[in-house]
Coordinates of C-alpha atoms and ligand atoms in Angstrom, one line a residue:
X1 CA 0.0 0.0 0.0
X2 CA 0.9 3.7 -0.4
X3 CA 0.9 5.7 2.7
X4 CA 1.6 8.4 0.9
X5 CA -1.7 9.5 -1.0
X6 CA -4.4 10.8 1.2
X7 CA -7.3 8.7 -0.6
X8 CA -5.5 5.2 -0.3
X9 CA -4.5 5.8 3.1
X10 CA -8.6 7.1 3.9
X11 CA -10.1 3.5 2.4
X12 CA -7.4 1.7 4.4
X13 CA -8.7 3.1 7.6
X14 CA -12.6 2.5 6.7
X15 CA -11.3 -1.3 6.3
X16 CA -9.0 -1.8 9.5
X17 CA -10.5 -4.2 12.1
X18 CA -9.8 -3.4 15.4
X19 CA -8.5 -6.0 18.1
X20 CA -10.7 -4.8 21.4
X21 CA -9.7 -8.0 24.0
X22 CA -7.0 -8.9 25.7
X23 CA -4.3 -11.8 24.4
X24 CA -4.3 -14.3 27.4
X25 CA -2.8 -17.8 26.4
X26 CA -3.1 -17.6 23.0
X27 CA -6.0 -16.6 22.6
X28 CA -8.3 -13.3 22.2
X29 CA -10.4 -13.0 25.6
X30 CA -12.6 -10.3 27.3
X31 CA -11.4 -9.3 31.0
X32 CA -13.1 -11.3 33.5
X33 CA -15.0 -8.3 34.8
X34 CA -16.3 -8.0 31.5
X35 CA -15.9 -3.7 32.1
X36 CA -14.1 -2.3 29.2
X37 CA -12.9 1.3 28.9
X38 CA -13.1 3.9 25.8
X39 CA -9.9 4.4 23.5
X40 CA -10.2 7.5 21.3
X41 CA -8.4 9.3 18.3
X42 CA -7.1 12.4 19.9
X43 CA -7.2 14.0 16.3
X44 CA -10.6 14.6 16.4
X45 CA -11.9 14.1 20.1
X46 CA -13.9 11.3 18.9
X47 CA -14.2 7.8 20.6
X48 CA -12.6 5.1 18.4
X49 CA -13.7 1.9 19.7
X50 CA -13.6 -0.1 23.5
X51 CA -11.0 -2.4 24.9
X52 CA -11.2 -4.9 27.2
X53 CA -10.1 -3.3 31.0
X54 CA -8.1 -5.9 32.5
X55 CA -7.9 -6.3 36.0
X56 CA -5.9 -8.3 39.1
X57 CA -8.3 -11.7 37.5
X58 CA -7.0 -10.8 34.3
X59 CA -3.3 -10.6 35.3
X60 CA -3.6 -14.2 37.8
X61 CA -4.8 -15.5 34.6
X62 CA -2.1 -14.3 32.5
X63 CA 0.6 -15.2 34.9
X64 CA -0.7 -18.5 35.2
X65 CA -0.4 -19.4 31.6
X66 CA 3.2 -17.7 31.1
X67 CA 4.5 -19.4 33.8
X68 CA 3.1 -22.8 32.9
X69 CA 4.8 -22.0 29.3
X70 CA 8.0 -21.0 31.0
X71 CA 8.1 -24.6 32.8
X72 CA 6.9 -26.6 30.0
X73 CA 9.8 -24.9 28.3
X74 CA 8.1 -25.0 25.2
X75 CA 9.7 -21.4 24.6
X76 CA 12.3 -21.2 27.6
X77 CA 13.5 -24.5 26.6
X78 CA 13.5 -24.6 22.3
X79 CA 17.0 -23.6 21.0
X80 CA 18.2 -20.5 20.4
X81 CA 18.2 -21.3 16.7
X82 CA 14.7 -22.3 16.7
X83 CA 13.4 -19.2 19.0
X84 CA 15.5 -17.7 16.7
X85 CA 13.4 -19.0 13.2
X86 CA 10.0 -18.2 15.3
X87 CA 11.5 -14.3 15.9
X88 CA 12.4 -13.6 12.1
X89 CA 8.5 -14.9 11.5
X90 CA 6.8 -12.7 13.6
X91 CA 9.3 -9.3 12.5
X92 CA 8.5 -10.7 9.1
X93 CA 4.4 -10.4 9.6
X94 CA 4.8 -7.2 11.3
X95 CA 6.4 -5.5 8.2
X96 CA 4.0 -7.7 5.8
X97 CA 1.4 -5.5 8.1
X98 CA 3.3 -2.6 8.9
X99 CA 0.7 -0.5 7.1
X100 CA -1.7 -1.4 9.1
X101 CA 0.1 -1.2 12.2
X102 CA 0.8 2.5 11.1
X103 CA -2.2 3.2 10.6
X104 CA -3.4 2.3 14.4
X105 CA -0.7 4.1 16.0
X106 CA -1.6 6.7 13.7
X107 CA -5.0 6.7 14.7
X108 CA -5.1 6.1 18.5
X109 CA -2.2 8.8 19.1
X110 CA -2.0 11.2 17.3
X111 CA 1.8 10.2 15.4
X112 CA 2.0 11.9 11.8
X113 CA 1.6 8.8 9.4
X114 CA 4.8 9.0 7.8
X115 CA 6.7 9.1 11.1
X116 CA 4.6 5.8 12.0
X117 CA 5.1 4.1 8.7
X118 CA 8.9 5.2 7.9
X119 CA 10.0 5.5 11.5
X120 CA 8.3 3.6 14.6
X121 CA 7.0 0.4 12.7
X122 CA 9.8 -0.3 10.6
X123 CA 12.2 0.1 13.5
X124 CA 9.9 -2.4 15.4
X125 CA 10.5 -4.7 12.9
X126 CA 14.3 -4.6 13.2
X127 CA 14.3 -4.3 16.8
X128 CA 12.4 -7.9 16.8
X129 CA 14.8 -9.5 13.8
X130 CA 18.1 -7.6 15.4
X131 CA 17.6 -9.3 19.0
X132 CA 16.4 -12.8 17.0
X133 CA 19.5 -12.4 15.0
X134 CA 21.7 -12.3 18.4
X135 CA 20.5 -15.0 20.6
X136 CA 22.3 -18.0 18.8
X137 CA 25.2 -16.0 18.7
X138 CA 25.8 -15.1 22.3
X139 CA 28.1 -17.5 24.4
X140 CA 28.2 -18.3 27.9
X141 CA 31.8 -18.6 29.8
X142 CA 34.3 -20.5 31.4
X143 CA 36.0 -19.3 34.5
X144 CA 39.6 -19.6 34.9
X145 CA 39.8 -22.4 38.1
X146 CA 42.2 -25.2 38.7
X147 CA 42.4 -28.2 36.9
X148 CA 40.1 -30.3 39.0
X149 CA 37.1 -27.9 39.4
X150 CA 35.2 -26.3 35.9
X151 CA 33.4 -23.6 36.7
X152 CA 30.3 -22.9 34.0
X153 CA 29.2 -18.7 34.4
X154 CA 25.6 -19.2 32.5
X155 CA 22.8 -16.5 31.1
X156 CA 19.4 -18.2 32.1
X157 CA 16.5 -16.3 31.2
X158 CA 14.8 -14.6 34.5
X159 CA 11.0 -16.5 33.9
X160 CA 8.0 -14.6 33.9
X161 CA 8.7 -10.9 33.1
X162 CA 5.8 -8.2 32.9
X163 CA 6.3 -5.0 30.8
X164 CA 4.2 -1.7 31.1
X165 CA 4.6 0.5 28.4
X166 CA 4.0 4.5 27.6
X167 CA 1.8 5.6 24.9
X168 CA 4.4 7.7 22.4
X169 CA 5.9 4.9 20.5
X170 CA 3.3 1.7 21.3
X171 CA 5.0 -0.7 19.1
X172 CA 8.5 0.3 19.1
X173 CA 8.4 0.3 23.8
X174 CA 7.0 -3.2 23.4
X175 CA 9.1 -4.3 21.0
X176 CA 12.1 -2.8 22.7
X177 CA 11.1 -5.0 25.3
X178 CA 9.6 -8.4 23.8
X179 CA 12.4 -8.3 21.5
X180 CA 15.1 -9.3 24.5
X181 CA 12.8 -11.1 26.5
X182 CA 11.3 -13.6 24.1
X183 CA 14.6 -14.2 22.9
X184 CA 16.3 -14.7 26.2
X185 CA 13.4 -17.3 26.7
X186 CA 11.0 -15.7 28.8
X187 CA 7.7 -15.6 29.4
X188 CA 5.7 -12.1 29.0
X189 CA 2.8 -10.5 30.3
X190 CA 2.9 -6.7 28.7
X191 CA 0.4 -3.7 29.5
X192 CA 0.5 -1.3 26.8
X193 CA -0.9 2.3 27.8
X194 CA -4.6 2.9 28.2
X195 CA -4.5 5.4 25.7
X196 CA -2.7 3.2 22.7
X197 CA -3.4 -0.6 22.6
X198 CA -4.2 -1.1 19.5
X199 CA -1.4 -1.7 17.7
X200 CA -0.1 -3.7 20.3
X201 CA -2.6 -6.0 20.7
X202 CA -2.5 -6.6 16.9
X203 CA 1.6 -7.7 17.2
X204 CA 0.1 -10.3 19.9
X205 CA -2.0 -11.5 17.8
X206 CA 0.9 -11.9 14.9
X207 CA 3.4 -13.3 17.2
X208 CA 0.9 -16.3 17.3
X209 CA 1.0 -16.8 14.1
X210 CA 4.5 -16.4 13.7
X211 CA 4.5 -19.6 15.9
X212 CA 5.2 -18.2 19.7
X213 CA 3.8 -20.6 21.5
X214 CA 0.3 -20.6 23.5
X215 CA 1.1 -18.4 26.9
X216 CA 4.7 -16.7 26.1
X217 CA 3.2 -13.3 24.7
X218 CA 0.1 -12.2 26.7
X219 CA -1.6 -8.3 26.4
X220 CA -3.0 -7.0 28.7
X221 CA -4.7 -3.7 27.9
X222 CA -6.0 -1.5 31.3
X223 CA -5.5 1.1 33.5
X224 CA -2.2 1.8 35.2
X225 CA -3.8 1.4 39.0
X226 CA -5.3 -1.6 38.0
X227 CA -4.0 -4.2 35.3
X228 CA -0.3 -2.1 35.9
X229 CA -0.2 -2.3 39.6
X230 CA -1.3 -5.9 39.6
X231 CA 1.7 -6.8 37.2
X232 CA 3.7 -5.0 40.0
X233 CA 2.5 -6.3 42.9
X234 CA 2.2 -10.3 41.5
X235 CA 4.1 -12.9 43.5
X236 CA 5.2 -14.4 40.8
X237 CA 6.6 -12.5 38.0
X238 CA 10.1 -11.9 38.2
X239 CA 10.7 -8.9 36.3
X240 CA 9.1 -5.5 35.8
X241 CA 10.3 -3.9 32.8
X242 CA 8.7 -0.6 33.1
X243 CA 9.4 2.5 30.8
X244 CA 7.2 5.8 31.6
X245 CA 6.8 9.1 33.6
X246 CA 9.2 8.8 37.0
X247 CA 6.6 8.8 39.1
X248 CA 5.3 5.9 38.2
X249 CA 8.6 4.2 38.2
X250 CA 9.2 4.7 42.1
X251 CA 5.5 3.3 42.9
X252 CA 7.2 0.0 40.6
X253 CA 9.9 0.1 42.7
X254 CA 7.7 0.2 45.9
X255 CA 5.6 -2.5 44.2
X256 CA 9.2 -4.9 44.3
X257 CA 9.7 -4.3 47.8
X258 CA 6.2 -4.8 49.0
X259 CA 5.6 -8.1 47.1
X260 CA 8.6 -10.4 46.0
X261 CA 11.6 -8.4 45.3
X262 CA 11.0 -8.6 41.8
X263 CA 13.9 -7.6 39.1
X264 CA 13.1 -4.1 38.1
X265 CA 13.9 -1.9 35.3
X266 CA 13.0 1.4 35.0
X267 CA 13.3 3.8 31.5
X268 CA 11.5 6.9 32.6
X269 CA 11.3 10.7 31.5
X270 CA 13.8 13.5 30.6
X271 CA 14.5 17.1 29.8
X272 CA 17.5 16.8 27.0
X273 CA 20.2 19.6 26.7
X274 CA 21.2 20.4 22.9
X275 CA 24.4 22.4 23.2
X276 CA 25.3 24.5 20.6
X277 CA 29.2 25.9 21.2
X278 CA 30.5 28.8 19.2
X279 CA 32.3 26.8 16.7
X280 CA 29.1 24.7 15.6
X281 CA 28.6 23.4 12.5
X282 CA 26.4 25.3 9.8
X283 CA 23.6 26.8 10.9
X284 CA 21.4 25.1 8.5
X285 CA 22.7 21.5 9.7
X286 CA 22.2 22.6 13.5
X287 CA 18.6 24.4 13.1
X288 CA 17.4 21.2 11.4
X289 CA 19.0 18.5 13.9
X290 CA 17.6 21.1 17.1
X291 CA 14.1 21.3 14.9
X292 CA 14.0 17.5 15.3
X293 CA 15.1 17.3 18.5
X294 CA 12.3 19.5 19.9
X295 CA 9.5 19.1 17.8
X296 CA 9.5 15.5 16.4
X297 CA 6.8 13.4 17.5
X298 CA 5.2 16.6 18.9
X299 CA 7.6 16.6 21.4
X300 CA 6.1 13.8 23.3
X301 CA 9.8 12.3 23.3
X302 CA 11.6 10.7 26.2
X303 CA 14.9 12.1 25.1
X304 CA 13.1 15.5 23.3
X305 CA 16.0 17.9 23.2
X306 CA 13.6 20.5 24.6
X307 CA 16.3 22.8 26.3
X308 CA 18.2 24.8 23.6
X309 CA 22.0 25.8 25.5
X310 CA 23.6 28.1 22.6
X311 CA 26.4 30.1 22.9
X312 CA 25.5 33.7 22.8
X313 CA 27.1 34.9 19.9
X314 CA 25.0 32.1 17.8
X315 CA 22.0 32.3 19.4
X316 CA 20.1 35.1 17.0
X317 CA 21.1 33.7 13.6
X318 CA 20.3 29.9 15.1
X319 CA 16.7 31.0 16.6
X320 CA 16.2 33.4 12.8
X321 CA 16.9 30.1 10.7
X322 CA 14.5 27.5 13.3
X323 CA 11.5 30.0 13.1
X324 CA 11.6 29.8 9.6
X325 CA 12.5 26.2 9.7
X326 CA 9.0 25.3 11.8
X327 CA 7.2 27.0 8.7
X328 CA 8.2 23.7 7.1
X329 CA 6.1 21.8 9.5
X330 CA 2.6 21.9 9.2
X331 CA 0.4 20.8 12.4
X332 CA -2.2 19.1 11.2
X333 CA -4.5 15.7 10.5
X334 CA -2.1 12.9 11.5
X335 CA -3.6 10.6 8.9
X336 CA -2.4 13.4 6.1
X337 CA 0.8 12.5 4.8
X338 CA 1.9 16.0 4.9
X339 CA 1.6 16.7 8.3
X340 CA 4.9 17.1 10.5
X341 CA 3.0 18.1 13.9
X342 CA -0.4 15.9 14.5
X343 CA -2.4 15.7 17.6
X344 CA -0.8 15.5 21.5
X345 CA -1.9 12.2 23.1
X346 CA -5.0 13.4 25.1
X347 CA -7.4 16.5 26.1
X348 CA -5.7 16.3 29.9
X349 CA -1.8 16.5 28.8
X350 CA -2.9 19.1 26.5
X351 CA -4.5 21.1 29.2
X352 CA -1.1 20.0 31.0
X353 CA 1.6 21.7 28.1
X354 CA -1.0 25.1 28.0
X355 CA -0.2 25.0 31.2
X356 CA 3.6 24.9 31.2
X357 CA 3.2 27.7 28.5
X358 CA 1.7 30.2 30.7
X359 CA 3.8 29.4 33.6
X360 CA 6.9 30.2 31.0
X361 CA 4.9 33.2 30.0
X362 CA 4.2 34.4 33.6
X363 CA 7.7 33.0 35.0
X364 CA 9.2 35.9 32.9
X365 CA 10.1 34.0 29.5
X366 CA 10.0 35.5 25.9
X367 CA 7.6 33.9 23.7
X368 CA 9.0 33.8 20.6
X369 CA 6.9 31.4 18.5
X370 CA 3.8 29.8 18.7
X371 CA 1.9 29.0 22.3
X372 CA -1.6 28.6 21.4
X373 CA -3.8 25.2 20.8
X374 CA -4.7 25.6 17.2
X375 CA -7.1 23.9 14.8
X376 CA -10.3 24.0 17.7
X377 CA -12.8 22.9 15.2
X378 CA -11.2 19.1 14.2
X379 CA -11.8 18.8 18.1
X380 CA -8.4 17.3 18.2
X381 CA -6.0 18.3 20.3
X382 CA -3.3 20.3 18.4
X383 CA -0.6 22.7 20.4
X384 CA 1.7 24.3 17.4
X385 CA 5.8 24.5 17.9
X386 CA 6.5 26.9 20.4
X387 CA 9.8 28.9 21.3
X388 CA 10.3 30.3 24.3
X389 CA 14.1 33.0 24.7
X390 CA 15.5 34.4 27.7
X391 CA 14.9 30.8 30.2
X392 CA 16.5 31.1 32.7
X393 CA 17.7 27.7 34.0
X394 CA 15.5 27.8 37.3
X395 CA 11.7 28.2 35.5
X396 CA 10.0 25.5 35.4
X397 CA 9.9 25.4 31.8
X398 CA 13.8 24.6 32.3
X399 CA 13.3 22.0 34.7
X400 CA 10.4 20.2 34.4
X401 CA 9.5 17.4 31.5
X402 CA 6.9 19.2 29.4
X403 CA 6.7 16.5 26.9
X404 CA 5.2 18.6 24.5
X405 CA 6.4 21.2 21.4
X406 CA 8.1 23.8 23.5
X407 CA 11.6 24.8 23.1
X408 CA 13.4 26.6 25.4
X409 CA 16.3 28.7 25.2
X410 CA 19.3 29.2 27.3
X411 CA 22.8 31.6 26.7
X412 CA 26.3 30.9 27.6
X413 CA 29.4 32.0 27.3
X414 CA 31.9 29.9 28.3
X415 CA 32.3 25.7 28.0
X416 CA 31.8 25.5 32.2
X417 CA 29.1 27.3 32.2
X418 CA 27.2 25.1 29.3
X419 CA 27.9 22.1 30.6
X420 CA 26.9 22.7 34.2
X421 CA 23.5 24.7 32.9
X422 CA 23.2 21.1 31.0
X423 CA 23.9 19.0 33.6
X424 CA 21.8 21.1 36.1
X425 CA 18.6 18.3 35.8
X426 CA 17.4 15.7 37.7
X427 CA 17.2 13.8 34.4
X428 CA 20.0 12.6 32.4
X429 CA 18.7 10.5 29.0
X430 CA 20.4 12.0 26.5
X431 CA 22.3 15.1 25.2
X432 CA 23.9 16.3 22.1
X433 CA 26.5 18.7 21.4
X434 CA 27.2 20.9 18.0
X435 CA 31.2 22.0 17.5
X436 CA 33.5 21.3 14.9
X437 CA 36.1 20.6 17.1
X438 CA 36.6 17.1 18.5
X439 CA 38.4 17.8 21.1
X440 CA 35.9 19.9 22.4
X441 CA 33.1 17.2 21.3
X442 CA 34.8 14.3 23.2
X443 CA 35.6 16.4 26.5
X444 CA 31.9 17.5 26.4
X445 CA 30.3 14.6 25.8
X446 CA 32.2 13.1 28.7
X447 CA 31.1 16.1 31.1
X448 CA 28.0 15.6 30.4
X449 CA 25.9 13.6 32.6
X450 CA 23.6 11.6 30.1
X451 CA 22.5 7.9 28.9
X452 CA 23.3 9.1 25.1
X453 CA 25.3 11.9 23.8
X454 CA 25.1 12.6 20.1
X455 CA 27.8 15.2 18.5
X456 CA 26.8 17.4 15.4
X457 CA 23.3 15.9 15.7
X458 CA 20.2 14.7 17.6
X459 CA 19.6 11.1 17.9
X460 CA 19.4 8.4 19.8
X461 CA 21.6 5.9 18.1
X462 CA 20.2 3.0 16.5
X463 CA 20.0 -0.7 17.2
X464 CA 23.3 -1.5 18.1
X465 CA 23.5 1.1 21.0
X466 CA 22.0 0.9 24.6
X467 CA 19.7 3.5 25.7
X468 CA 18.4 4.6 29.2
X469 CA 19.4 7.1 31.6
X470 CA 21.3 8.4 33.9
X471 CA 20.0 9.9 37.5
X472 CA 16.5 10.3 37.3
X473 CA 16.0 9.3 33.4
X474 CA 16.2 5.2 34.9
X475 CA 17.3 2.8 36.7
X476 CA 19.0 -0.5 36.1
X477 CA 19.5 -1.8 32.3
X478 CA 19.3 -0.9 29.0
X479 CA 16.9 -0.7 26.1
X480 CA 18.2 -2.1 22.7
X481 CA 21.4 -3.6 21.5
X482 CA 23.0 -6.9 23.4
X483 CA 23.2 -4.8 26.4
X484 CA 19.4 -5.6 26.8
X485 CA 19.8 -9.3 26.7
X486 CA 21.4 -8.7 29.9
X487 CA 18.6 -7.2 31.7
X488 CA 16.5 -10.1 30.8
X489 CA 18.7 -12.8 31.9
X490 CA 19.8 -14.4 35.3
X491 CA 23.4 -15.7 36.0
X492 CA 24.3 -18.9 37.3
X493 CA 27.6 -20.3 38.3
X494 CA 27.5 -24.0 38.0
X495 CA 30.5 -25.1 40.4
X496 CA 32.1 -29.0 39.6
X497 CA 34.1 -30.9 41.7
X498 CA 36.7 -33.2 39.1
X499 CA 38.5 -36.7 39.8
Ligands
NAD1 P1 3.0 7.0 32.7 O1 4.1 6.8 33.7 O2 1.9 7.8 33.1 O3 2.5 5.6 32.2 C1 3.3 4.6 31.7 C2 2.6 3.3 31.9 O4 2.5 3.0 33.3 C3 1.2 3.2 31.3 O5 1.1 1.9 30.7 C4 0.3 3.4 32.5 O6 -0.9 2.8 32.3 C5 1.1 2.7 33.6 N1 0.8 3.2 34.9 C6 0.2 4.4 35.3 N2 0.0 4.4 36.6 C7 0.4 3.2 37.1 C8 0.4 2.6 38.4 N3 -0.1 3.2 39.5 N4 1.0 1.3 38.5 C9 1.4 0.7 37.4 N5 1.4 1.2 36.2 C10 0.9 2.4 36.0 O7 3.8 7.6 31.4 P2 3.1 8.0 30.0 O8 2.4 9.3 30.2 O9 2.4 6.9 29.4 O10 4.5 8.3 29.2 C11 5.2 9.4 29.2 C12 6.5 9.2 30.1 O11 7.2 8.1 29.5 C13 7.4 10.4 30.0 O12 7.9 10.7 31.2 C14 8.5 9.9 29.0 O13 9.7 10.6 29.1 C15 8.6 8.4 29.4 N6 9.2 7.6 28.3 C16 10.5 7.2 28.5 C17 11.1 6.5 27.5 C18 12.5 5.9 27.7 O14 13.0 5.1 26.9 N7 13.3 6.4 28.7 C19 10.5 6.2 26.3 C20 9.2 6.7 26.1 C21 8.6 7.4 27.2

């Protein structure tokens, strides 16, 4: 299909066919309460269908079946080679339906449709094929003992691991975390977000078919204080992989330590310096990389580079070519493929970035560009890419995580001073840096107190690199690249006595 012409993409939504229960054991099943709770398409203010509101019953359930699978070891057990086979299956249905999966993340939140069908579902894809390309490659060790003892150091997976997921990337956070855990051998049990299940629960459904066994891949759609907290508190899962605001990631953490000390691993939030020294590269290169960095994905971005450090004798030309830049990037209908800015997630976190604007506004700040919800009548819920000059690095616009389209702008003069205005966070996900000189580049990115640093451009590496934070930004682990596998796994030393 062509996601590219507004018509084709139009009849492909009138025919999608929405997966509303939740994926326990195989199989398609309503939550045991029967309740069910409304998802809608925040473009338009309009409900889109209901999904199944899973619940503690749901999650005993699910747990039940996983950890049956996981001692059957029909998954835990099969060879790495064979997970292996199953893995390339399933990352080869997902991109056979990668246009449909586009379309429902399109849909339920908000994502421009070229982002979700050039972007987040093609890197879903080869963050499911990349891990099940790894797992028959990765060898345990031998420890260097005397001659009559061999000492085995083994990766066992951990057994039952739940996942709960945020609602910016649906498919790409649950594959970033399915992709290690299924191939370590575990058993899952994943919440996606209330607000985006769709496409989620469509990827359970293909794993099935791809040949994961019954009970190794359940969904559990629901709210965070009910199907979330009950993958927390459960006796007997014994991982939480959890990736969303960091308030939520300390009640995981208290949910470990009031239940059974389960593993925990936290990817949370962040408030990402973009640096821009006097000797930075051409303007042109470092508007567009900044552009990105703040207004991509409507800024609903873990690692959004939403605080703009430029030195103060670039800081005029740099903020002249990024206003005209943002001309370039039309807020609008997600579902048109010309639109760079679509809808924010949800009426509430709307309401929530308006009111970071005013408080930047009122805090003393210089609106430069945008501020204002725009296109009322679609009753979506648009916000247009807004610049704020003259932050100073205590507002709250400076500290806080607006997760939203606002830039703001900070002045320095000398190297100390940007790095310590950059490192001045309680998050630390990622950074980048813009100077020519990489000397400079290396010493800054050293200083700077961050998961990621990119030099001369924003990004977040790709598949081969780990990514989580520092301080606040997580805790324990890594998303993507071998460094994952890790998190998933369990070591055991097996200790033998020789003749
Ligand atoms: P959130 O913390 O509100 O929700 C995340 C998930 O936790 C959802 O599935 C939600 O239902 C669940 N949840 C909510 N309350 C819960 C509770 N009491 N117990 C258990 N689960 C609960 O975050 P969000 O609004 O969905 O996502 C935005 C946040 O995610 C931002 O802070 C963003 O930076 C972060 N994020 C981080 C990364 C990363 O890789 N570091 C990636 C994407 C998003």
């Amino acid at each position: 299909m062509n996601l590219k012409e507004n018509d084709t993409i139009r009849s492909a939504v009138s025919r999608l066919d929405f997966r509303t229960q939740a994926f326990i054991d195989g199989k398609f099943v309503d939550a045991a309460s029967g309740k069910s709770f409304v998802t809608e398409n925040p473009a338009t203010g309009k409900p889109l269908t209901e999904i199944a509101a899973c619940d503690k019953e749901d999650v005993d359930r699910a747990v039940k079946a996983a950890r049956s699978a996981f001692e059957k070891g029909s998954w835990s057990k099969m060879s790495p080679a064979d997970r292996k086979i199953v893995l390339f299956k399933f990352a080869g249905l997902l991109e056979t339906h990668a246009d449909e999966l586009a379309l429902l993340e399109c849909l339920e939140a908000g994502k421009p449709i070229q982002d979700c069908s050039t972007i987040d579902i093609p890197e879903t894809v080869n963050c499911i094929r990349w891990h099940a390309e790894a797992i028959d490659k990765l060898y345990d060790h031998v420890s260097p003992t005397s001659s009559d003892t061999l000492a085995l150091i083994l990766r066992e997976p951990i057994g039952v691991v739940g996942a709960v997921i945020p609602w910016n990337f649906p498919a790409l956070m649950a594959a970033w975390k399915i992709g290690p855990a299924l191939a370590a051998g575990n058993s899952v049990l994943l919440k996606p977000s209330e607000l985006s299940s769709l496409s989620v629960l469509r990827m359970a459904e293909l794993s099935a078919e791809a040949g994961v066994p019954q009970g190794v891949f359940n969904v559990l759609p629901g709210l965070g204080e009910t199907a979330g907290q009950a993958i927390g508190m459960h006796m007997d899962i014994n991982m939480l992989a959890f990736t969303g605001s960091p308030e939520v990631g300390r009640l995981c953490l208290s949910y470990a330590a009031k239940s059974n000390l389960k593993r925990i691993a936290l990817e949370c939030g962040g408030k990402s310096p973009q640096v821009v020294m006097a000797d930075a590269p051409e303007i042109d290169i470092v508007a567009e990389n900044v552009l990105i960095g703040a207004f991509w994905n409507m800024g609903e971005n873990c690692s959004c580079g939403s605080r703009l450090i430029v030195h103060e004798s670039l800081k005029d030309p740099l903020l002249d070519r990024l206003i005209e830049l943002c001309k370039e990037w039309p807020v609008g209908d997600p579902l048109n493929p010309e639109t760079k800015v679509g809808s924010l997630i949800e009426k509430a976190h709307m309401e929530k970035v308006l009111g970071y604007i005013e408080a930047g506004i009122s805090e003393g700040a210089q609106l430069l560009l945008g501020g204002r919800r725009v296109l009322v009548e679609t009753g979506g819920y648009f916000i247009e890419p807004t610049i704020f000059d003259k932050v100073n690095k205590n507002m709250k616009i400076a500290r806080e995580e607006i997760f939203g389209p606002v830039l703001s702008v900070i002045t320095f003069t000398s190297e100390d001073q940007a790095i310590s205005i950059a490192n001045d966070s309680n998050y630390g996900l990622a950074a980048s840096v813009y100077t020519q000189d990489v000397n400079s580049a290396f010493r800054i990115s050293r200083a700077l107190k961050a998961g990621t640093v990119s030099v001369n451009c924003f990004s977040e590496g790709d598949m081969t690199t780990p990514f989580g934070g520092y301080k606040e930004s997580g805790f324990f682990g890594r998303d993507k690249s071998i460094w994952a596998h890790e998190q998933y796994t369990q070591l055991k030393t097996i200790w033998m006595q020789l003749d």
